[in-house]
Every structure is written in structure tokens, then in C-alpha cells.
PDB file of N, CA and C in Angstrom:
ATOM      1  N   MET E 104      13.433   5.177  17.974  1.00 90.00           N
ATOM      2  CA  MET E 104      14.783   4.787  17.639  1.00 90.00           C
ATOM      3  C   MET E 104      14.745   3.746  16.518  1.00 90.00           C
ATOM      4  N   TRP E 105      15.523   3.974  15.492  1.00 95.00           N
ATOM      5  CA  TRP E 105      15.585   3.050  14.354  1.00 95.00           C
ATOM      6  C   TRP E 105      16.459   1.860  14.715  1.00 95.00           C
ATOM      7  N   GLN E 106      15.995   0.666  14.331  1.00 95.00           N
ATOM      8  CA  GLN E 106      16.776  -0.550  14.534  1.00 95.00           C
ATOM      9  C   GLN E 106      17.003  -1.229  13.190  1.00 95.00           C
ATOM     10  N   LYS E 107      18.261  -1.603  12.931  1.00 97.00           N
ATOM     11  CA  LYS E 107      18.555  -2.332  11.697  1.00 97.00           C
ATOM     12  C   LYS E 107      18.001  -3.746  11.860  1.00 97.00           C
ATOM     13  N   ILE E 108      17.193  -4.156  10.893  1.00 96.00           N
ATOM     14  CA  ILE E 108      16.519  -5.450  10.967  1.00 96.00           C
ATOM     15  C   ILE E 108      17.171  -6.479  10.037  1.00 96.00           C
ATOM     16  N   CYS E 109      17.421  -6.079   8.793  1.00 97.00           N
ATOM     17  CA  CYS E 109      17.954  -7.016   7.810  1.00 97.00           C
ATOM     18  C   CYS E 109      18.401  -6.240   6.578  1.00 97.00           C
ATOM     19  N   LEU E 110      18.827  -6.957   5.568  1.00 97.00           N
ATOM     20  CA  LEU E 110      19.088  -6.358   4.267  1.00 97.00           C
ATOM     21  C   LEU E 110      17.831  -6.515   3.426  1.00 97.00           C
ATOM     22  N   ILE E 111      17.633  -5.624   2.464  1.00 97.00           N
ATOM     23  CA  ILE E 111      16.406  -5.674   1.666  1.00 97.00           C
ATOM     24  C   ILE E 111      16.258  -7.022   0.963  1.00 97.00           C
ATOM     25  N   GLN E 112      17.353  -7.632   0.521  1.00 96.00           N
ATOM     26  CA  GLN E 112      17.249  -8.927  -0.161  1.00 96.00           C
ATOM     27  C   GLN E 112      16.856 -10.067   0.788  1.00 96.00           C
ATOM     28  N   ASP E 113      16.870  -9.815   2.107  1.00 97.00           N
ATOM     29  CA  ASP E 113      16.424 -10.823   3.070  1.00 97.00           C
ATOM     30  C   ASP E 113      14.898 -10.918   3.142  1.00 97.00           C
ATOM     31  N   ILE E 114      14.208  -9.937   2.542  1.00 97.00           N
ATOM     32  CA  ILE E 114      12.748  -9.974   2.457  1.00 97.00           C
ATOM     33  C   ILE E 114      12.412 -10.429   1.040  1.00 97.00           C
ATOM     34  N   PRO E 115      11.733 -11.563   0.881  1.00 96.00           N
ATOM     35  CA  PRO E 115      11.430 -12.048  -0.469  1.00 96.00           C
ATOM     36  C   PRO E 115      10.623 -11.029  -1.279  1.00 96.00           C
ATOM     37  N   LEU E 116      10.937 -10.920  -2.550  1.00 96.00           N
ATOM     38  CA  LEU E 116      10.178 -10.063  -3.455  1.00 96.00           C
ATOM     39  C   LEU E 116       8.735 -10.553  -3.475  1.00 96.00           C
ATOM     40  N   LEU E 117       7.794  -9.640  -3.273  1.00 96.00           N
ATOM     41  CA  LEU E 117       6.354  -9.953  -3.169  1.00 96.00           C
ATOM     42  C   LEU E 117       6.071 -10.908  -2.009  1.00 96.00           C
ATOM     43  N   GLY E 118       6.900 -10.817  -0.987  1.00 95.00           N
ATOM     44  CA  GLY E 118       6.747 -11.680   0.177  1.00 95.00           C
ATOM     45  C   GLY E 118       6.956 -10.906   1.457  1.00 95.00           C
ATOM     46  N   SER E 119       7.234 -11.654   2.529  1.00 97.00           N
ATOM     47  CA  SER E 119       7.356 -11.019   3.835  1.00 97.00           C
ATOM     48  C   SER E 119       8.417 -11.700   4.690  1.00 97.00           C
ATOM     49  N   ARG E 120       8.723 -11.032   5.766  1.00 97.00           N
ATOM     50  CA  ARG E 120       9.612 -11.555   6.799  1.00 97.00           C
ATOM     51  C   ARG E 120       8.974 -11.158   8.124  1.00 97.00           C
ATOM     52  N   VAL E 121       8.951 -12.082   9.076  1.00 97.00           N
ATOM     53  CA  VAL E 121       8.312 -11.825  10.365  1.00 97.00           C
ATOM     54  C   VAL E 121       9.367 -11.462  11.407  1.00 97.00           C
ATOM     55  N   ILE E 122       9.084 -10.398  12.141  1.00 95.00           N
ATOM     56  CA  ILE E 122       9.913  -9.967  13.261  1.00 95.00           C
ATOM     57  C   ILE E 122       9.141 -10.324  14.526  1.00 95.00           C
ATOM     58  N   LYS E 123       9.680 -11.244  15.314  1.00 95.00           N
ATOM     59  CA  LYS E 123       9.009 -11.706  16.530  1.00 95.00           C
ATOM     60  C   LYS E 123       9.142 -10.658  17.633  1.00 95.00           C
ATOM     61  N   GLN E 124       8.015 -10.306  18.235  1.00 92.00           N
ATOM     62  CA  GLN E 124       7.976  -9.341  19.327  1.00 92.00           C
ATOM     63  C   GLN E 124       7.049  -9.867  20.416  1.00 92.00           C
ATOM     64  N   GLU E 125       7.378  -9.610  21.677  1.00 91.00           N
ATOM     65  CA  GLU E 125       6.505 -10.030  22.773  1.00 91.00           C
ATOM     66  C   GLU E 125       5.129  -9.388  22.653  1.00 91.00           C
ATOM     67  N   SER E 126       5.099  -8.150  22.179  1.00 88.00           N
ATOM     68  CA  SER E 126       3.841  -7.417  22.073  1.00 88.00           C
ATOM     69  C   SER E 126       3.021  -7.813  20.849  1.00 88.00           C
ATOM     70  N   GLY E 127       3.571  -8.658  19.996  1.00 92.00           N
ATOM     71  CA  GLY E 127       2.901  -9.098  18.771  1.00 92.00           C
ATOM     72  C   GLY E 127       3.852  -9.016  17.598  1.00 92.00           C
ATOM     73  N   ASP E 128       3.784  -9.991  16.725  1.00 96.00           N
ATOM     74  CA  ASP E 128       4.709 -10.059  15.599  1.00 96.00           C
ATOM     75  C   ASP E 128       4.464  -8.932  14.594  1.00 96.00           C
ATOM     76  N   ILE E 129       5.549  -8.543  13.919  1.00 97.00           N
ATOM     77  CA  ILE E 129       5.506  -7.528  12.876  1.00 97.00           C
ATOM     78  C   ILE E 129       5.867  -8.205  11.556  1.00 97.00           C
ATOM     79  N   ALA E 130       5.085  -7.953  10.524  1.00 98.00           N
ATOM     80  CA  ALA E 130       5.362  -8.495   9.196  1.00 98.00           C
ATOM     81  C   ALA E 130       5.938  -7.384   8.331  1.00 98.00           C
ATOM     82  N   MET E 131       7.108  -7.641   7.742  1.00 98.00           N
ATOM     83  CA  MET E 131       7.726  -6.690   6.814  1.00 98.00           C
ATOM     84  C   MET E 131       7.520  -7.224   5.410  1.00 98.00           C
ATOM     85  N   PHE E 132       7.006  -6.378   4.521  1.00 98.00           N
ATOM     86  CA  PHE E 132       6.672  -6.768   3.160  1.00 98.00           C
ATOM     87  C   PHE E 132       7.545  -6.027   2.158  1.00 98.00           C
ATOM     88  N   ARG E 133       7.833  -6.687   1.029  1.00 97.00           N
ATOM     89  CA  ARG E 133       8.590  -6.070  -0.064  1.00 97.00           C
ATOM     90  C   ARG E 133       7.763  -6.181  -1.341  1.00 97.00           C
ATOM     91  N   THR E 134       7.507  -5.041  -1.973  1.00 97.00           N
ATOM     92  CA  THR E 134       6.692  -5.008  -3.178  1.00 97.00           C
ATOM     93  C   THR E 134       7.544  -5.271  -4.422  1.00 97.00           C
ATOM     94  N   ALA E 135       6.885  -5.371  -5.561  1.00 96.00           N
ATOM     95  CA  ALA E 135       7.585  -5.573  -6.838  1.00 96.00           C
ATOM     96  C   ALA E 135       8.504  -4.392  -7.157  1.00 96.00           C
ATOM     97  N   GLU E 136       8.186  -3.214  -6.608  1.00 95.00           N
ATOM     98  CA  GLU E 136       9.001  -2.017  -6.822  1.00 95.00           C
ATOM     99  C   GLU E 136      10.091  -1.881  -5.765  1.00 95.00           C
ATOM    100  N   HIS E 137      10.270  -2.917  -4.936  1.00 95.00           N
ATOM    101  CA  HIS E 137      11.279  -2.971  -3.872  1.00 95.00           C
ATOM    102  C   HIS E 137      11.003  -1.980  -2.742  1.00 95.00           C
ATOM    103  N   GLU E 138       9.747  -1.578  -2.589  1.00 97.00           N
ATOM    104  CA  GLU E 138       9.363  -0.771  -1.434  1.00 97.00           C
ATOM    105  C   GLU E 138       9.149  -1.722  -0.263  1.00 97.00           C
ATOM    106  N   VAL E 139       9.450  -1.254   0.940  1.00 98.00           N
ATOM    107  CA  VAL E 139       9.310  -2.080   2.138  1.00 98.00           C
ATOM    108  C   VAL E 139       8.311  -1.420   3.078  1.00 98.00           C
ATOM    109  N   PHE E 140       7.407  -2.228   3.622  1.00 98.00           N
ATOM    110  CA  PHE E 140       6.391  -1.775   4.560  1.00 98.00           C
ATOM    111  C   PHE E 140       6.350  -2.736   5.740  1.00 98.00           C
ATOM    112  N   ALA E 141       5.871  -2.242   6.881  1.00 97.00           N
ATOM    113  CA  ALA E 141       5.758  -3.091   8.069  1.00 97.00           C
ATOM    114  C   ALA E 141       4.398  -2.885   8.726  1.00 97.00           C
ATOM    115  N   LEU E 142       3.740  -3.995   9.016  1.00 97.00           N
ATOM    116  CA  LEU E 142       2.429  -3.997   9.669  1.00 97.00           C
ATOM    117  C   LEU E 142       2.437  -5.002  10.806  1.00 97.00           C
ATOM    118  N   ARG E 143       1.538  -4.792  11.770  1.00 97.00           N
ATOM    119  CA  ARG E 143       1.301  -5.840  12.769  1.00 97.00           C
ATOM    120  C   ARG E 143       0.849  -7.061  11.985  1.00 97.00           C
ATOM    121  N   ASP E 144       1.363  -8.222  12.308  1.00 97.00           N
ATOM    122  CA  ASP E 144       1.067  -9.453  11.559  1.00 97.00           C
ATOM    123  C   ASP E 144      -0.278 -10.023  11.987  1.00 97.00           C
ATOM    124  N   LYS E 145      -1.317  -9.192  11.844  1.00 96.00           N
ATOM    125  CA  LYS E 145      -2.646  -9.596  12.304  1.00 96.00           C
ATOM    126  C   LYS E 145      -3.703  -8.860  11.491  1.00 96.00           C
ATOM    127  N   CYS E 146      -4.464  -9.605  10.714  1.00 95.00           N
ATOM    128  CA  CYS E 146      -5.529  -9.014   9.914  1.00 95.00           C
ATOM    129  C   CYS E 146      -6.584  -8.392  10.837  1.00 95.00           C
ATOM    130  N   PRO E 147      -7.115  -7.210  10.471  1.00 92.00           N
ATOM    131  CA  PRO E 147      -8.135  -6.575  11.307  1.00 92.00           C
ATOM    132  C   PRO E 147      -9.468  -7.337  11.334  1.00 92.00           C
ATOM    133  N   HIS E 148      -9.643  -8.302  10.454  1.00 91.00           N
ATOM    134  CA  HIS E 148     -10.894  -9.056  10.388  1.00 91.00           C
ATOM    135  C   HIS E 148     -10.962 -10.113  11.484  1.00 91.00           C
ATOM    136  N   LYS E 149     -10.155 -11.161  11.362  1.00 90.00           N
ATOM    137  CA  LYS E 149     -10.193 -12.260  12.336  1.00 90.00           C
ATOM    138  C   LYS E 149      -8.808 -12.620  12.846  1.00 90.00           C
ATOM    139  N   GLY E 150      -7.852 -11.701  12.659  1.00 89.00           N
ATOM    140  CA  GLY E 150      -6.521 -11.921  13.218  1.00 89.00           C
ATOM    141  C   GLY E 150      -5.618 -12.840  12.431  1.00 89.00           C
ATOM    142  N   GLY E 151      -5.950 -13.091  11.170  1.00 93.00           N
ATOM    143  CA  GLY E 151      -5.125 -13.968  10.338  1.00 93.00           C
ATOM    144  C   GLY E 151      -3.719 -13.415  10.149  1.00 93.00           C
ATOM    145  N   PRO E 152      -2.737 -14.287   9.894  1.00 97.00           N
ATOM    146  CA  PRO E 152      -1.346 -13.861   9.720  1.00 97.00           C
ATOM    147  C   PRO E 152      -1.116 -13.222   8.353  1.00 97.00           C
ATOM    148  N   LEU E 153      -1.055 -11.906   8.312  1.00 97.00           N
ATOM    149  CA  LEU E 153      -0.861 -11.200   7.048  1.00 97.00           C
ATOM    150  C   LEU E 153       0.444 -11.608   6.365  1.00 97.00           C
ATOM    151  N   SER E 154       1.437 -12.017   7.146  1.00 97.00           N
ATOM    152  CA  SER E 154       2.728 -12.427   6.585  1.00 97.00           C
ATOM    153  C   SER E 154       2.598 -13.624   5.646  1.00 97.00           C
ATOM    154  N   GLN E 155       1.514 -14.363   5.758  1.00 97.00           N
ATOM    155  CA  GLN E 155       1.297 -15.524   4.897  1.00 97.00           C
ATOM    156  C   GLN E 155       0.403 -15.194   3.701  1.00 97.00           C
ATOM    157  N   GLY E 156       0.071 -13.916   3.558  1.00 96.00           N
ATOM    158  CA  GLY E 156      -0.794 -13.487   2.474  1.00 96.00           C
ATOM    159  C   GLY E 156      -0.037 -13.212   1.190  1.00 96.00           C
ATOM    160  N   ILE E 157      -0.791 -12.862   0.157  1.00 95.00           N
ATOM    161  CA  ILE E 157      -0.234 -12.569  -1.166  1.00 95.00           C
ATOM    162  C   ILE E 157      -0.107 -11.057  -1.323  1.00 95.00           C
ATOM    163  N   VAL E 158       1.096 -10.594  -1.691  1.00 97.00           N
ATOM    164  CA  VAL E 158       1.357  -9.175  -1.911  1.00 97.00           C
ATOM    165  C   VAL E 158       1.110  -8.848  -3.378  1.00 97.00           C
ATOM    166  N   PHE E 159       0.328  -7.799  -3.630  1.00 95.00           N
ATOM    167  CA  PHE E 159       0.137  -7.297  -4.993  1.00 95.00           C
ATOM    168  C   PHE E 159      -0.043  -5.797  -4.905  1.00 95.00           C
ATOM    169  N   GLY E 160       0.704  -5.088  -5.762  1.00 96.00           N
ATOM    170  CA  GLY E 160       0.711  -3.635  -5.658  1.00 96.00           C
ATOM    171  C   GLY E 160       1.200  -3.240  -4.281  1.00 96.00           C
ATOM    172  N   LYS E 161       0.426  -2.377  -3.626  1.00 97.00           N
ATOM    173  CA  LYS E 161       0.756  -1.967  -2.257  1.00 97.00           C
ATOM    174  C   LYS E 161      -0.266  -2.509  -1.267  1.00 97.00           C
ATOM    175  N   THR E 162      -0.749  -3.725  -1.541  1.00 97.00           N
ATOM    176  CA  THR E 162      -1.694  -4.377  -0.644  1.00 97.00           C
ATOM    177  C   THR E 162      -1.260  -5.812  -0.386  1.00 97.00           C
ATOM    178  N   VAL E 163      -1.822  -6.382   0.682  1.00 98.00           N
ATOM    179  CA  VAL E 163      -1.624  -7.794   0.988  1.00 98.00           C
ATOM    180  C   VAL E 163      -3.005  -8.400   1.221  1.00 98.00           C
ATOM    181  N   ALA E 164      -3.211  -9.596   0.692  1.00 96.00           N
ATOM    182  CA  ALA E 164      -4.477 -10.304   0.875  1.00 96.00           C
ATOM    183  C   ALA E 164      -4.315 -11.291   2.028  1.00 96.00           C
ATOM    184  N   CYS E 165      -5.168 -11.178   3.027  1.00 95.00           N
ATOM    185  CA  CYS E 165      -5.120 -12.086   4.169  1.00 95.00           C
ATOM    186  C   CYS E 165      -5.391 -13.514   3.693  1.00 95.00           C
ATOM    187  N   PRO E 166      -4.604 -14.490   4.166  1.00 92.00           N
ATOM    188  CA  PRO E 166      -4.792 -15.859   3.713  1.00 92.00           C
ATOM    189  C   PRO E 166      -6.057 -16.535   4.257  1.00 92.00           C
ATOM    190  N   LEU E 167      -6.657 -15.985   5.298  1.00 90.00           N
ATOM    191  CA  LEU E 167      -7.840 -16.643   5.880  1.00 90.00           C
ATOM    192  C   LEU E 167      -9.125 -16.367   5.105  1.00 90.00           C
ATOM    193  N   HIS E 168      -9.426 -15.096   4.857  1.00 90.00           N
ATOM    194  CA  HIS E 168     -10.704 -14.752   4.240  1.00 90.00           C
ATOM    195  C   HIS E 168     -10.569 -13.786   3.067  1.00 90.00           C
ATOM    196  N   GLY E 169      -9.325 -13.518   2.625  1.00 90.00           N
ATOM    197  CA  GLY E 169      -9.123 -12.711   1.435  1.00 90.00           C
ATOM    198  C   GLY E 169      -9.277 -11.212   1.604  1.00 90.00           C
ATOM    199  N   TRP E 170      -9.344 -10.725   2.833  1.00 94.00           N
ATOM    200  CA  TRP E 170      -9.396  -9.282   3.029  1.00 94.00           C
ATOM    201  C   TRP E 170      -8.119  -8.673   2.474  1.00 94.00           C
ATOM    202  N   ASN E 171      -8.232  -7.513   1.829  1.00 97.00           N
ATOM    203  CA  ASN E 171      -7.074  -6.781   1.320  1.00 97.00           C
ATOM    204  C   ASN E 171      -6.763  -5.638   2.274  1.00 97.00           C
ATOM    205  N   VAL E 172      -5.481  -5.526   2.640  1.00 97.00           N
ATOM    206  CA  VAL E 172      -5.033  -4.496   3.574  1.00 97.00           C
ATOM    207  C   VAL E 172      -3.947  -3.671   2.888  1.00 97.00           C
ATOM    208  N   CYS E 173      -4.086  -2.340   2.928  1.00 98.00           N
ATOM    209  CA  CYS E 173      -3.088  -1.439   2.342  1.00 98.00           C
ATOM    210  C   CYS E 173      -1.808  -1.488   3.158  1.00 98.00           C
ATOM    211  N   LEU E 174      -0.687  -1.701   2.474  1.00 98.00           N
ATOM    212  CA  LEU E 174       0.592  -1.817   3.171  1.00 98.00           C
ATOM    213  C   LEU E 174       1.063  -0.483   3.746  1.00 98.00           C
ATOM    214  N   ASP E 175       0.711   0.624   3.110  1.00 96.00           N
ATOM    215  CA  ASP E 175       1.207   1.913   3.592  1.00 96.00           C
ATOM    216  C   ASP E 175       0.371   2.509   4.718  1.00 96.00           C
ATOM    217  N   SER E 176      -0.877   2.085   4.871  1.00 96.00           N
ATOM    218  CA  SER E 176      -1.745   2.655   5.905  1.00 96.00           C
ATOM    219  C   SER E 176      -2.277   1.632   6.902  1.00 96.00           C
ATOM    220  N   GLY E 177      -2.273   0.354   6.539  1.00 96.00           N
ATOM    221  CA  GLY E 177      -2.841  -0.681   7.406  1.00 96.00           C
ATOM    222  C   GLY E 177      -4.350  -0.760   7.343  1.00 96.00           C
ATOM    223  N   VAL E 178      -4.966   0.045   6.476  1.00 97.00           N
ATOM    224  CA  VAL E 178      -6.422   0.110   6.378  1.00 97.00           C
ATOM    225  C   VAL E 178      -6.931  -0.955   5.407  1.00 97.00           C
ATOM    226  N   ALA E 179      -8.024  -1.628   5.812  1.00 96.00           N
ATOM    227  CA  ALA E 179      -8.662  -2.613   4.943  1.00 96.00           C
ATOM    228  C   ALA E 179      -9.285  -1.904   3.745  1.00 96.00           C
ATOM    229  N   VAL E 180      -9.214  -2.546   2.570  1.00 95.00           N
ATOM    230  CA  VAL E 180      -9.776  -1.994   1.341  1.00 95.00           C
ATOM    231  C   VAL E 180     -11.295  -2.184   1.362  1.00 95.00           C
ATOM    232  N   ALA E 181     -12.034  -1.119   1.021  1.00 94.00           N
ATOM    233  CA  ALA E 181     -13.501  -1.157   0.988  1.00 94.00           C
ATOM    234  C   ALA E 181     -13.973  -2.271   0.060  1.00 94.00           C
ATOM    235  N   PRO E 182     -15.049  -2.932   0.378  1.00 93.00           N
ATOM    236  CA  PRO E 182     -16.047  -2.572   1.370  1.00 93.00           C
ATOM    237  C   PRO E 182     -15.704  -3.018   2.787  1.00 93.00           C
ATOM    238  N   ASP E 183     -14.575  -3.711   2.967  1.00 92.00           N
ATOM    239  CA  ASP E 183     -14.190  -4.150   4.306  1.00 92.00           C
ATOM    240  C   ASP E 183     -13.747  -2.948   5.127  1.00 92.00           C
ATOM    241  N   LYS E 184     -13.855  -3.083   6.456  1.00 94.00           N
ATOM    242  CA  LYS E 184     -13.490  -1.981   7.356  1.00 94.00           C
ATOM    243  C   LYS E 184     -12.602  -2.522   8.459  1.00 94.00           C
ATOM    244  N   GLY E 185     -11.632  -1.718   8.839  1.00 95.00           N
ATOM    245  CA  GLY E 185     -10.729  -2.075   9.920  1.00 95.00           C
ATOM    246  C   GLY E 185      -9.324  -1.598   9.605  1.00 95.00           C
ATOM    247  N   CYS E 186      -8.454  -1.735  10.584  1.00 96.00           N
ATOM    248  CA  CYS E 186      -7.088  -1.249  10.424  1.00 96.00           C
ATOM    249  C   CYS E 186      -6.162  -2.072  11.308  1.00 96.00           C
ATOM    250  N   THR E 187      -4.946  -2.276  10.841  1.00 96.00           N
ATOM    251  CA  THR E 187      -3.906  -2.903  11.643  1.00 96.00           C
ATOM    252  C   THR E 187      -2.761  -1.902  11.785  1.00 96.00           C
ATOM    253  N   PRO E 188      -2.060  -1.896  12.916  1.00 96.00           N
ATOM    254  CA  PRO E 188      -0.985  -0.917  13.111  1.00 96.00           C
ATOM    255  C   PRO E 188       0.117  -1.004  12.053  1.00 96.00           C
ATOM    256  N   VAL E 189       0.641   0.175  11.699  1.00 96.00           N
ATOM    257  CA  VAL E 189       1.716   0.325  10.720  1.00 96.00           C
ATOM    258  C   VAL E 189       2.969   0.782  11.470  1.00 96.00           C
ATOM    259  N   TYR E 190       4.112   0.271  11.050  1.00 96.00           N
ATOM    260  CA  TYR E 190       5.391   0.630  11.671  1.00 96.00           C
ATOM    261  C   TYR E 190       6.255   1.388  10.669  1.00 96.00           C
ATOM    262  N   PRO E 191       6.933   2.457  11.124  1.00 96.00           N
ATOM    263  CA  PRO E 191       7.825   3.206  10.230  1.00 96.00           C
ATOM    264  C   PRO E 191       9.001   2.337   9.771  1.00 96.00           C
ATOM    265  N   VAL E 192       9.304   2.420   8.475  1.00 97.00           N
ATOM    266  CA  VAL E 192      10.403   1.663   7.861  1.00 97.00           C
ATOM    267  C   VAL E 192      11.202   2.610   6.977  1.00 97.00           C
ATOM    268  N   LYS E 193      12.504   2.390   6.933  1.00 97.00           N
ATOM    269  CA  LYS E 193      13.334   3.100   5.957  1.00 97.00           C
ATOM    270  C   LYS E 193      14.397   2.143   5.460  1.00 97.00           C
ATOM    271  N   VAL E 194      14.833   2.378   4.212  1.00 97.00           N
ATOM    272  CA  VAL E 194      15.885   1.571   3.600  1.00 97.00           C
ATOM    273  C   VAL E 194      17.025   2.516   3.249  1.00 97.00           C
ATOM    274  N   GLU E 195      18.210   2.197   3.757  1.00 97.00           N
ATOM    275  CA  GLU E 195      19.404   2.997   3.473  1.00 97.00           C
ATOM    276  C   GLU E 195      20.546   2.069   3.074  1.00 97.00           C
ATOM    277  N   LYS E 196      21.070   2.292   1.876  1.00 96.00           N
ATOM    278  CA  LYS E 196      22.197   1.504   1.371  1.00 96.00           C
ATOM    279  C   LYS E 196      21.927   0.004   1.472  1.00 96.00           C
ATOM    280  N   GLY E 197      20.696  -0.385   1.156  1.00 96.00           N
ATOM    281  CA  GLY E 197      20.324  -1.794   1.137  1.00 96.00           C
ATOM    282  C   GLY E 197      19.956  -2.384   2.485  1.00 96.00           C
ATOM    283  N   ALA E 198      20.101  -1.614   3.570  1.00 98.00           N
ATOM    284  CA  ALA E 198      19.729  -2.090   4.904  1.00 98.00           C
ATOM    285  C   ALA E 198      18.336  -1.579   5.259  1.00 98.00           C
ATOM    286  N   VAL E 199      17.546  -2.434   5.915  1.00 98.00           N
ATOM    287  CA  VAL E 199      16.179  -2.088   6.310  1.00 98.00           C
ATOM    288  C   VAL E 199      16.164  -1.766   7.802  1.00 98.00           C
ATOM    289  N   TYR E 200      15.614  -0.586   8.108  1.00 98.00           N
ATOM    290  CA  TYR E 200      15.505  -0.127   9.492  1.00 98.00           C
ATOM    291  C   TYR E 200      14.035  -0.003   9.860  1.00 98.00           C
ATOM    292  N   LEU E 201      13.739  -0.279  11.128  1.00 96.00           N
ATOM    293  CA  LEU E 201      12.363  -0.302  11.606  1.00 96.00           C
ATOM    294  C   LEU E 201      12.289   0.375  12.954  1.00 96.00           C
ATOM    295  N   LYS E 202      11.203   1.125  13.166  1.00 94.00           N
ATOM    296  CA  LYS E 202      10.882   1.625  14.505  1.00 94.00           C
ATOM    297  C   LYS E 202       9.874   0.633  15.083  1.00 94.00           C
ATOM    298  N   LEU E 203      10.150   0.132  16.266  1.00 86.00           N
ATOM    299  CA  LEU E 203       9.323  -0.923  16.847  1.00 86.00           C
ATOM    300  C   LEU E 203       8.074  -0.406  17.545  1.00 86.00           C
ATOM    301  N   GLU E 204       7.796   0.886  17.416  1.00 81.00           N
ATOM    302  CA  GLU E 204       6.568   1.448  17.940  1.00 81.00           C
ATOM    303  C   GLU E 204       5.688   1.845  16.755  1.00 81.00           C
ATOM    304  N   PRO E 205       4.428   1.408  16.740  1.00 77.00           N
ATOM    305  CA  PRO E 205       3.577   1.692  15.586  1.00 77.00           C
ATOM    306  C   PRO E 205       3.349   3.184  15.375  1.00 77.00           C
ATOM    307  N   ALA E 206       3.203   3.566  14.115  1.00 74.00           N
ATOM    308  CA  ALA E 206       2.920   4.947  13.757  1.00 74.00           C
ATOM    309  C   ALA E 206       1.447   5.279  13.980  1.00 74.00           C
ATOM    310  N   CYS E 207       0.598   4.249  13.932  1.00 61.00           N
ATOM    311  CA  CYS E 207      -0.848   4.480  14.180  1.00 61.00           C
ATOM    312  C   CYS E 207      -1.408   3.333  14.971  1.00 61.00           C
TER     313      CYS E 207
END
């Protein structure tokens, strides 16, 4: 089930917004091209908060150790290995919708 979370302008450009969940926080990211992605707010390396990382292209760099994680797949960029759950997102008429169950 899709849930309206916010408006696209509520997510900073090249930044993130955190959605608090009992099962673990979700970080929503907005790229320079205004694409929106959602990942578990936990780096696959040591659990760092991806929401505090730097967004470039379609990746985010973890603020703890610099691991790069793909925003569309949640997979760490080689040579690093690991994955964080990805959540389905859609944007309609400027509103951002999220499914609170991970796609992977």
C-alpha cells in the first residue's frame, strides 16, 4: 500500500529526509535530477546513517567510512560488498509516496 510521505521539495536537493519506523529508519534521497529513492538508513558496512551521507549521481557515500551505496539497488559499489534494503517510491504531482515494505 502506497503512503503519501511528503512533497518532493520537502526532501533537500542532493540530500535526504528520514522516516522514523519501529522496524528501522528509512532514508529518502533526492538526486540532482529530482529522482527520489528510499533505503534503510543503515550502511551495509558498519551500520552508519546513510541519511547523513553525501549524494552524488545515483549513489550516497556513508559518512562513517566512505562506502558508496547505489540508491536504486541498495548495493555497495565495488570493491565493497553488501546491500541495504530498498523501498519502492513514486512521485505523482509533486507528492512522494512510499511503500513501507522493502522491495529487497
